Short mmCIF file of C-alpha atoms and ligand atoms in Angstrom, two decimals:
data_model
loop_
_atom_site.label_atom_id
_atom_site.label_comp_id
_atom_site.label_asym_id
_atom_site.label_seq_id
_atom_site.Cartn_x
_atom_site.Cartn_y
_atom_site.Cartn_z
CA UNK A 1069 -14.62 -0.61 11.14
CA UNK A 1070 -13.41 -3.88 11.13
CA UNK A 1071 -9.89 -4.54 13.30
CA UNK A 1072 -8.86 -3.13 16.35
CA UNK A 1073 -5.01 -2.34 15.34
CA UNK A 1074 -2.69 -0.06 14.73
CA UNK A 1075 -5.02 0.30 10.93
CA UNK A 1076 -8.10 0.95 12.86
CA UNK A 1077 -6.61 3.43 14.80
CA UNK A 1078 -4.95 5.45 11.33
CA UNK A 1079 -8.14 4.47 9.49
CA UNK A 1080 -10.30 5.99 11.77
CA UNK A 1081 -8.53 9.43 12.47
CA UNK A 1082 -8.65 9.83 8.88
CA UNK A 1083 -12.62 8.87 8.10
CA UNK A 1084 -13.12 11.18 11.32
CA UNK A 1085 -11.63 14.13 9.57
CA UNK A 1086 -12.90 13.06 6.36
CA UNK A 1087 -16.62 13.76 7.91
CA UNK A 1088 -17.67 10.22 8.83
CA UNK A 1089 -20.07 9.05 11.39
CA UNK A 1090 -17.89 6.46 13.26
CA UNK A 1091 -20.92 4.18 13.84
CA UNK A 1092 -19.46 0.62 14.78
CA UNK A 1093 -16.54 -1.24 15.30
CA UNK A 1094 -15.98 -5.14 15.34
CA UNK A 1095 -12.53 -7.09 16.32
CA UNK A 1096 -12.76 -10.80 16.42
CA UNK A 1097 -13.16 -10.84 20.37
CA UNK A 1098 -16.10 -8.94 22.03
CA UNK A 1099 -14.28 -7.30 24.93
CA UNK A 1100 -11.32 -6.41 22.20
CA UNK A 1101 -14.58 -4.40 20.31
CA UNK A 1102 -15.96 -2.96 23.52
CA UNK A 1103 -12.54 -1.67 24.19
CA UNK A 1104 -11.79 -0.24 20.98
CA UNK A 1105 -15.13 1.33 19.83
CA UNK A 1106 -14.91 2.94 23.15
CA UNK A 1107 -11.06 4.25 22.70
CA UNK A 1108 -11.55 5.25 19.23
CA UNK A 1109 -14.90 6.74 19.84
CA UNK A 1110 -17.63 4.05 17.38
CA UNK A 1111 -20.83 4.36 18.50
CA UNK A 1112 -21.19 0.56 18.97
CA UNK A 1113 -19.12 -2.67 18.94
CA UNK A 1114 -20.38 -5.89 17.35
CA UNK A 1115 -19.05 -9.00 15.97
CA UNK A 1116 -17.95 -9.13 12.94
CA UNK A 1117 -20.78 -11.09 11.42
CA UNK A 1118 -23.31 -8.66 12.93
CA UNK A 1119 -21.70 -6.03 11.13
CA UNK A 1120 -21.14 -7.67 7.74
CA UNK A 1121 -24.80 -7.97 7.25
CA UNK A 1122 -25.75 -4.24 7.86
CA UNK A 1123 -25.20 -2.67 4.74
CA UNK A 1124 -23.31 0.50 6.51
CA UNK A 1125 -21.91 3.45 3.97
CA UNK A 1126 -18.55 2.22 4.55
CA UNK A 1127 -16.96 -0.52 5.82
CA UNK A 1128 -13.03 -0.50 6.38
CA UNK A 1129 -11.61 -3.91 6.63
CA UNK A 1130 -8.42 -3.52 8.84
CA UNK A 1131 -8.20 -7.45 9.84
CA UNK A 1132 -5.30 -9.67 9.11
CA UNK A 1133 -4.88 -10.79 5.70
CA UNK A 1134 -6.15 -14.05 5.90
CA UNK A 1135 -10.31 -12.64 6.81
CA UNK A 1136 -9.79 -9.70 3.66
CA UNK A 1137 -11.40 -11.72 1.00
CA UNK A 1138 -14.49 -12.96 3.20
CA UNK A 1139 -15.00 -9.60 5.15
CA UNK A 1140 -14.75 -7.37 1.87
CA UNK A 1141 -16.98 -10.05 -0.48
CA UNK A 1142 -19.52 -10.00 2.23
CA UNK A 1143 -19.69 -5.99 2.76
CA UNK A 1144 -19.86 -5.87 -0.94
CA UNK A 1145 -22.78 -8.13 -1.11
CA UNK A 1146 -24.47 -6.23 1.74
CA UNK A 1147 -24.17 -2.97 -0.57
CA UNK A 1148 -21.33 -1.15 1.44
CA UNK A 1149 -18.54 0.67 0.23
CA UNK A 1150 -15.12 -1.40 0.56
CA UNK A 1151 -11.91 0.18 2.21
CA UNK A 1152 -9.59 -2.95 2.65
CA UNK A 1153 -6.29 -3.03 3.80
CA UNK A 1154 -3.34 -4.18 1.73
CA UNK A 1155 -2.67 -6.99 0.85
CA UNK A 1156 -6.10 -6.96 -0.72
CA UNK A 1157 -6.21 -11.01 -0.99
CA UNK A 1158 -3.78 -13.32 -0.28
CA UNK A 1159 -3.92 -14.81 -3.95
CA UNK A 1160 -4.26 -13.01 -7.42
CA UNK A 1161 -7.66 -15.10 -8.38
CA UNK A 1162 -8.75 -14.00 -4.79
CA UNK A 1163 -8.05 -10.14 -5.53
CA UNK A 1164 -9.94 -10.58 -9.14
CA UNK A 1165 -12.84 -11.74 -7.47
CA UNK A 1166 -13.24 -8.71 -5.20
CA UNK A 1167 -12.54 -6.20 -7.98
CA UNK A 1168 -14.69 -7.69 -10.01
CA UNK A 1169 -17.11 -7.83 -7.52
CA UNK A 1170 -17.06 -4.42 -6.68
CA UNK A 1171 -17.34 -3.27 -10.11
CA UNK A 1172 -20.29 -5.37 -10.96
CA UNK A 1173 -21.81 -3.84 -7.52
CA UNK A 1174 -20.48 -0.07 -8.96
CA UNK A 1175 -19.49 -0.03 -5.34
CA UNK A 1176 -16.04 1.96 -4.56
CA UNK A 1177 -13.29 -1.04 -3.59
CA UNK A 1178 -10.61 1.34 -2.55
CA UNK A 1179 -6.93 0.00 -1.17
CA UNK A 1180 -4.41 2.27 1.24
CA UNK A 1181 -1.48 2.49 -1.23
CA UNK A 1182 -0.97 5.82 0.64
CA UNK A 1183 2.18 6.82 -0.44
CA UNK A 1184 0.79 7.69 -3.39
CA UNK A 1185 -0.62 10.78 -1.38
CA UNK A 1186 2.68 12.10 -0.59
CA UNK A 1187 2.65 15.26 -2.33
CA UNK A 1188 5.84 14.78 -3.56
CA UNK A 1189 5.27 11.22 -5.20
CA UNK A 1190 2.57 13.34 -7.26
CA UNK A 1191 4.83 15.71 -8.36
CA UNK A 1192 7.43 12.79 -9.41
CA UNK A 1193 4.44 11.05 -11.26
CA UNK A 1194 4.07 14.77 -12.81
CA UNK A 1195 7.05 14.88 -14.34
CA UNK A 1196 7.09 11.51 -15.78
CA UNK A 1197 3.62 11.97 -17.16
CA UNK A 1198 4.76 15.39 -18.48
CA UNK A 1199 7.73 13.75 -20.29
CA UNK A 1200 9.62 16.58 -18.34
CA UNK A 1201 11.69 13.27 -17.05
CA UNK A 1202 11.70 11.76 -20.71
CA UNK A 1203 11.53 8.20 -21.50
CA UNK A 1204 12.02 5.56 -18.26
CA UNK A 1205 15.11 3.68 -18.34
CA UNK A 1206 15.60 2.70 -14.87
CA UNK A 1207 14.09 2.09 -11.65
CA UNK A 1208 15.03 0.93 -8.27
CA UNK A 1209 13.91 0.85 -5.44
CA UNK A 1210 14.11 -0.58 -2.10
CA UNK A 1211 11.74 -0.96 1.13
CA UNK A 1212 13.50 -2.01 4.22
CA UNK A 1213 12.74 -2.61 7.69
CA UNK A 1214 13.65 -3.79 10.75
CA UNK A 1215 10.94 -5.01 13.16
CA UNK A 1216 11.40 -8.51 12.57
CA UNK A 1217 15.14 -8.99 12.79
CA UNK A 1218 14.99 -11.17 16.20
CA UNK A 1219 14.21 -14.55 15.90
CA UNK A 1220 12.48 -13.89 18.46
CA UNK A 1221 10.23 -10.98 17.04
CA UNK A 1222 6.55 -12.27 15.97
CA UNK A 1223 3.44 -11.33 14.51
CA UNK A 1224 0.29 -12.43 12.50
CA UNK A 1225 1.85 -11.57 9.59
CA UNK A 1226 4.58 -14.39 10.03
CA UNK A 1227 1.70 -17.51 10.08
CA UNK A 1228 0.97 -18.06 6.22
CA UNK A 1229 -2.62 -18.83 7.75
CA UNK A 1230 -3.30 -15.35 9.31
CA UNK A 1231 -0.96 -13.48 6.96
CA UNK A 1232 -1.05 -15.24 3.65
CA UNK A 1233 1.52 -17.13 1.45
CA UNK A 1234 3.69 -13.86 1.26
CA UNK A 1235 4.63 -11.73 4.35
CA UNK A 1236 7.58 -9.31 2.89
CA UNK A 1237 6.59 -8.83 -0.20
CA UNK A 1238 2.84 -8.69 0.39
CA UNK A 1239 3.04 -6.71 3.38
CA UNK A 1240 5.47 -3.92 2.16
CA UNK A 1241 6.91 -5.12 -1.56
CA UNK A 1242 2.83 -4.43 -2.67
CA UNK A 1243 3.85 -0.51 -1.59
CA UNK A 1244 7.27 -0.72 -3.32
CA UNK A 1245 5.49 -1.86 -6.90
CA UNK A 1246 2.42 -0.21 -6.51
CA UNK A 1247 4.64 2.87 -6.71
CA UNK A 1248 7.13 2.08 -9.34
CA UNK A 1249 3.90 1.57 -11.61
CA UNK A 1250 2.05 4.84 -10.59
CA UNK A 1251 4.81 6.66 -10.95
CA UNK A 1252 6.30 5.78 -14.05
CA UNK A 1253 2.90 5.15 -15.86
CA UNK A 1254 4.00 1.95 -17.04
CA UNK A 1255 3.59 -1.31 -15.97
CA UNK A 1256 6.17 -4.06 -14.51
CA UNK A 1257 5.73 -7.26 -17.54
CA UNK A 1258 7.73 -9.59 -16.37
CA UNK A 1259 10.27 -10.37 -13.11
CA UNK A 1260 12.60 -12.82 -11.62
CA UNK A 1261 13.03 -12.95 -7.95
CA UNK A 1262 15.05 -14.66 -5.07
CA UNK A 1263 13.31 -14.61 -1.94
CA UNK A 1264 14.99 -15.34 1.87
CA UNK A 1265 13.33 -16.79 4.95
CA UNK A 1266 16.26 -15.77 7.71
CA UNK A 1267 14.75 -17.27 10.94
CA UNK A 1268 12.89 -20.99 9.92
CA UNK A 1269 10.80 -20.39 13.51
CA UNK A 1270 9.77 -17.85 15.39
CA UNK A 1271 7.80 -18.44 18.82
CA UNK A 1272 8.12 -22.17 18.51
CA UNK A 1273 6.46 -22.78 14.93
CA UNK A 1274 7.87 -22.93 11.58
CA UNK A 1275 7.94 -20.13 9.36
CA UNK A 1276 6.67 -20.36 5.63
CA UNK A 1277 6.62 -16.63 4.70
CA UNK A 1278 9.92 -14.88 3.06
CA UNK A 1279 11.90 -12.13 5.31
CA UNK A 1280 13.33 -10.39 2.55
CA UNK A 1281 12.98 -10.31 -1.58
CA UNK A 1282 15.31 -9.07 -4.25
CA UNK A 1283 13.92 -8.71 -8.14
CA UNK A 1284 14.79 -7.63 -11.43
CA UNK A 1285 12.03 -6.66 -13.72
CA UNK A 1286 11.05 -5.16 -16.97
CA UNK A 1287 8.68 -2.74 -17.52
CA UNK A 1288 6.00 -2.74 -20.54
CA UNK A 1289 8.00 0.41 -21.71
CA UNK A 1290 11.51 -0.88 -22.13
CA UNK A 1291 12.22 -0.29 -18.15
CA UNK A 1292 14.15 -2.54 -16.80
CA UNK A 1293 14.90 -2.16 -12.89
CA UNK A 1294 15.61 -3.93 -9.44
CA UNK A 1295 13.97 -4.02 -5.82
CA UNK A 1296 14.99 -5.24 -2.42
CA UNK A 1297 12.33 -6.06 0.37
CA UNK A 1298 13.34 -6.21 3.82
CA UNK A 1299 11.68 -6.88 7.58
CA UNK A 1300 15.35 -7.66 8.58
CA UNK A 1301 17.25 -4.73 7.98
CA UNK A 1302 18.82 -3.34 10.81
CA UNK A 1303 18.09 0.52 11.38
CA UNK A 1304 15.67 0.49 8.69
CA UNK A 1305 11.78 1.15 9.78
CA UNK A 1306 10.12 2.64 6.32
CA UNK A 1307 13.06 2.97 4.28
CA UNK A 1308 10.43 2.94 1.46
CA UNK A 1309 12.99 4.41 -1.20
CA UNK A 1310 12.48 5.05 -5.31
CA UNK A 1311 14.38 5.87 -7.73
CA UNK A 1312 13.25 6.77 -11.71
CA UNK A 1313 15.84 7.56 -14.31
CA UNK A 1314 14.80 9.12 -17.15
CA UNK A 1315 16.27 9.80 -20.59
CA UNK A 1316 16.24 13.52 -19.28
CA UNK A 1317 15.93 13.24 -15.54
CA UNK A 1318 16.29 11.22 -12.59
CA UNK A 1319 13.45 11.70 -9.97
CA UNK A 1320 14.12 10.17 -6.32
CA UNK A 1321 11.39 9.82 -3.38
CA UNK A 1322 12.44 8.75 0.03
CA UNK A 1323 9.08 7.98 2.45
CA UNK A 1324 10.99 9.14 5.82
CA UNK A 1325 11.85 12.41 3.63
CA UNK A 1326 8.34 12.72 2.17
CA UNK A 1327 8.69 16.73 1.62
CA UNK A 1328 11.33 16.58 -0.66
CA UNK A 1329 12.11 14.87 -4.14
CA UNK A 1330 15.81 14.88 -5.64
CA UNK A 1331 15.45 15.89 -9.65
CA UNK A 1332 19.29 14.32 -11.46
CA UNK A 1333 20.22 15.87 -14.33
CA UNK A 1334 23.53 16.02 -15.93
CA UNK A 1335 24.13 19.23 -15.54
CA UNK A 1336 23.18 20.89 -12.21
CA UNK A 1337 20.67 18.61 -9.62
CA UNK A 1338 17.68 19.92 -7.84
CA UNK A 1339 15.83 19.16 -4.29
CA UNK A 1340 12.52 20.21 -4.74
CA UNK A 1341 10.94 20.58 -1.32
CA UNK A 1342 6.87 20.79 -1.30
CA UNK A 1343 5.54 24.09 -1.97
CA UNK A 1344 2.10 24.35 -3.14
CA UNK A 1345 2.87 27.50 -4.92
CA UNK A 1346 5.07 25.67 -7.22
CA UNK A 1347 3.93 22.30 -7.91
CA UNK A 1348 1.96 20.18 -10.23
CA UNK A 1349 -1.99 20.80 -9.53
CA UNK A 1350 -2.63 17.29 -8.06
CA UNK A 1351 0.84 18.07 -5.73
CA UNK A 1352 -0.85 21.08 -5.07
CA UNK A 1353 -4.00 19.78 -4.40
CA UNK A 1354 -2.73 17.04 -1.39
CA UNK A 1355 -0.36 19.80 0.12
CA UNK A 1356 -2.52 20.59 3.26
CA UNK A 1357 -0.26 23.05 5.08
CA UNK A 1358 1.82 25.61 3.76
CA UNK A 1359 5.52 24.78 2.58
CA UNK A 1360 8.02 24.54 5.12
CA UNK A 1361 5.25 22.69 7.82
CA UNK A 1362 6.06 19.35 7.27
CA UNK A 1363 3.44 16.75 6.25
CA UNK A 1364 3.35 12.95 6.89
CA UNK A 1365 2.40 9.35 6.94
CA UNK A 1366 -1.37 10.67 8.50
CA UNK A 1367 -2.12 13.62 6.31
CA UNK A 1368 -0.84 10.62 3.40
CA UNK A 1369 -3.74 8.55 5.10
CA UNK A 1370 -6.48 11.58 5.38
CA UNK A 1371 -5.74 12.36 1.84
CA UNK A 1372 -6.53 9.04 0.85
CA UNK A 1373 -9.50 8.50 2.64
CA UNK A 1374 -10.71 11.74 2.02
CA UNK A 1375 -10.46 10.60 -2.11
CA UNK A 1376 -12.01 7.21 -1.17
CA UNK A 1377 -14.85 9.28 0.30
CA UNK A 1378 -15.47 11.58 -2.79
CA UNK A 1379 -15.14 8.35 -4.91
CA UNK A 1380 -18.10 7.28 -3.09
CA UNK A 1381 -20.27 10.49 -3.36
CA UNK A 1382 -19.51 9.61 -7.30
CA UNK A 1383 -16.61 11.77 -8.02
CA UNK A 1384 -13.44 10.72 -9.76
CA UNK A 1385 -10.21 11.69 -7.60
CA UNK A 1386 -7.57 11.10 -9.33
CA UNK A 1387 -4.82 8.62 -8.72
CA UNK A 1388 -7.39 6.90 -5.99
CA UNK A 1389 -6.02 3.39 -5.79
CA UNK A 1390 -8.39 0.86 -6.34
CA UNK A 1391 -9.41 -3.01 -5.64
CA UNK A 1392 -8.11 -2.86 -9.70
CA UNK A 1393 -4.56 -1.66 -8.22
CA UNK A 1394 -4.79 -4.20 -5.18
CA UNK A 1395 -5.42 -6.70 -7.76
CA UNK A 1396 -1.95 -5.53 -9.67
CA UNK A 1397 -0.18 -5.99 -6.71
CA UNK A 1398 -1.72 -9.22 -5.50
CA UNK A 1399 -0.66 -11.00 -8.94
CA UNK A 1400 2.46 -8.89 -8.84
CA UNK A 1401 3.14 -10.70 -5.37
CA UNK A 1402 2.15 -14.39 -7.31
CA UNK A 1403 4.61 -13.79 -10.17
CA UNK A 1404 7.36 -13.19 -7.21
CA UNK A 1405 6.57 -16.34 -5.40
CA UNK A 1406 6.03 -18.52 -8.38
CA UNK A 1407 9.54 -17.06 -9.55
CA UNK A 1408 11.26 -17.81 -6.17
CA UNK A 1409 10.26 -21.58 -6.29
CA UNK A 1410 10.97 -22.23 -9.93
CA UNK A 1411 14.06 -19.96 -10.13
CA UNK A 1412 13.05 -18.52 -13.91
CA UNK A 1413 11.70 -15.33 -14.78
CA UNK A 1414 7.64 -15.06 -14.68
CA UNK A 1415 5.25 -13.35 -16.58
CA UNK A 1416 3.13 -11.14 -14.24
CA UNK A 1417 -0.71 -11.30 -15.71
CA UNK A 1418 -2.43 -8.58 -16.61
CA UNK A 1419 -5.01 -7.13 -14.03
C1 SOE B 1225 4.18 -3.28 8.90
O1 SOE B 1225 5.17 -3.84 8.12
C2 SOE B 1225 3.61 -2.02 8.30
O2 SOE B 1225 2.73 -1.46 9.27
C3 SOE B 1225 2.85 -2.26 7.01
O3 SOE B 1225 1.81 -3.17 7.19
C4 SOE B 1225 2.36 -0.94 6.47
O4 SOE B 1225 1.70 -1.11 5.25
C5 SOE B 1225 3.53 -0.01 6.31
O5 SOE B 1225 3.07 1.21 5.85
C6 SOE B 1225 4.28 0.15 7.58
O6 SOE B 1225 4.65 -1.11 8.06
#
């Protein structure tokens, strides 16, 4: 484990479960390391250049987004498996290189797009897939929050050099798209975007890193849709929201509502609540309790890393998301801030 966060802590209750050996942790300070290997119960604590060179079964990179591309590069190259925390790089070429890497290396690169293991985001991607929703017309979507409203509120993720160019949009827009495309199938072509930096400072130092996004995009399909991004939302905290309309069917998710998914039609509406009994296999398959005990954000998390783990004893889970996917969303996250400085609508490349 690399990190010492809130990450580590999620990461590691979920490799635990998953049947991992939790063999050593590194943050970038030793007594942060001793601390946290001890708390989170890692055999060992060591720097993070000690650890990079072992060549463990898995390494998760949990670190700010600035170390991702050094810390996953250099597990890859020491033969580990790669779990690395969104964003995956702070730069599309950056992303490429690490899922190209990892592919070369036919070593799993695996990103926590874990909403995606919401049960009920499988069965939405069901129907779509299906063409029980019919062709995709529409989308929006929206992911709003509130933890950096104050001026005064702070974090890594603010500094462009510990969080990266993009801090909205990379930290919790990468979520927002990586859905829209899993879900629908398709693939977002092309985009334009207006981005907002509220506060210019926080704790005394400039800020370079957007509070809040809105976009319009097409889709590959014939899609078109919009998407609002938000740390300054007040009374939002993972108002991660999505909305599909179909030529037959509209399918909505809400992530603070995760056991249910509204089905439009024009007729009469449905609200599906989970229910293994009833749902698409790979709903079915992720529903770890029985209906009516309600799953969340963790079991999301030990679903994931559960997949990431069968990936690695050379299964194929399906819908694992992938360095490929972080890659998506890294030059997804390019074409948004090349758009917001040039004001024009941007191609986003292909992965
Ligand atoms: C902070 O914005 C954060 O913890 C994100 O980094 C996570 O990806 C998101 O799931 C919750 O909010």
């Amino acid at each position: 484990m690399l990190g010492a966060g809130f990450m580590a802590r999620t990461h590691s209750t979920a490799a635990r479960l998953a049947g991992a050996q939790l063999d050593v942790l590194a943050a970038s300070r030793p007594e942060t390391s001793r601390t946290a290997a001890a708390a989170l119960g890692y055999a060992r604590s060591a720097s993070p250049e000690e650890l990079l060179v072992e060549g463990l079964g898995v390494v998760h990179v949990c670190t700010p987004n600035t170390t991702h591309l050094d810390y996953a590069r250099a597990a890859l190259l020491a033969g580990s498996h790669v779990i690395c925390e969104k964003p995956l790089a702070t730069s599309g070429a950056d992303a490429r290189e690490l899922a190209d890497l990892s592919e070369q290396r036919g070593l799993v690169g695996a990103v926590p797009f874990v909403y995606r293991y919401h049960p009920m985001v499988r069965e939405a991607r069901a129907r779509i897939a299906s063409g029980e929703a019919g062709t995709v017309l529409t989308v929006s979507g929206q992911y709003l929050q509130d933890w950096l409203l104050a001026a005064g509120d702070d974090n890594w993720r603010v500094a462009t050099d510990s969080g990266g160019p993009s801090r909205a949009f990379a930290d919790i827009g990468s979520h927002l798209v990586d859905l829209v495309e899993f879900v629908s199938g398709d693939r977002i072509t092309r985009l334009v975007a207006t981005t907002r930096t509220v506060h210019e400072e926080r704790a005394g130092q400039p800020v370079h890193t957007e509070d809040a996004v809105a976009l319009t995009l097409e889709l590959a399909g014939g899609g078109i849709g919009s998407l609002l991004i938000s740390q300054v939302a007040p009374g939002r905290k993972n108002g991660l929201v999505l909305e599909i309309a179909g030529s037959h069917e509209s399918i909505r998710f809400e992530q603070e509502d995760p056991e249910r998914l509204w089905v439009g039609r024009r007729g009469a509406s449905l609200l599906l609540r989970r229910d293994p009994d009833t749902l698409s296999v790979d709903a079915a398959r992720l529903s770890n309790v029985p209906a009516g005990h309600a799953q969340g954000y963790q079991d999301a998390f030990n679903g994931f890393v559960a997949d990431a783990y069968a990936a690695v004893a050379g299964e194929h889970p399906e819908g694992l998301p992938t360095f490929r996917d972080g890659l998506r969303a890294a030059l997804i996250t390019d074409a948004v801030l090349e758009s917001a400085e040039a004001g024009t609508w941007v191609e986003v490349s292909k992965a």
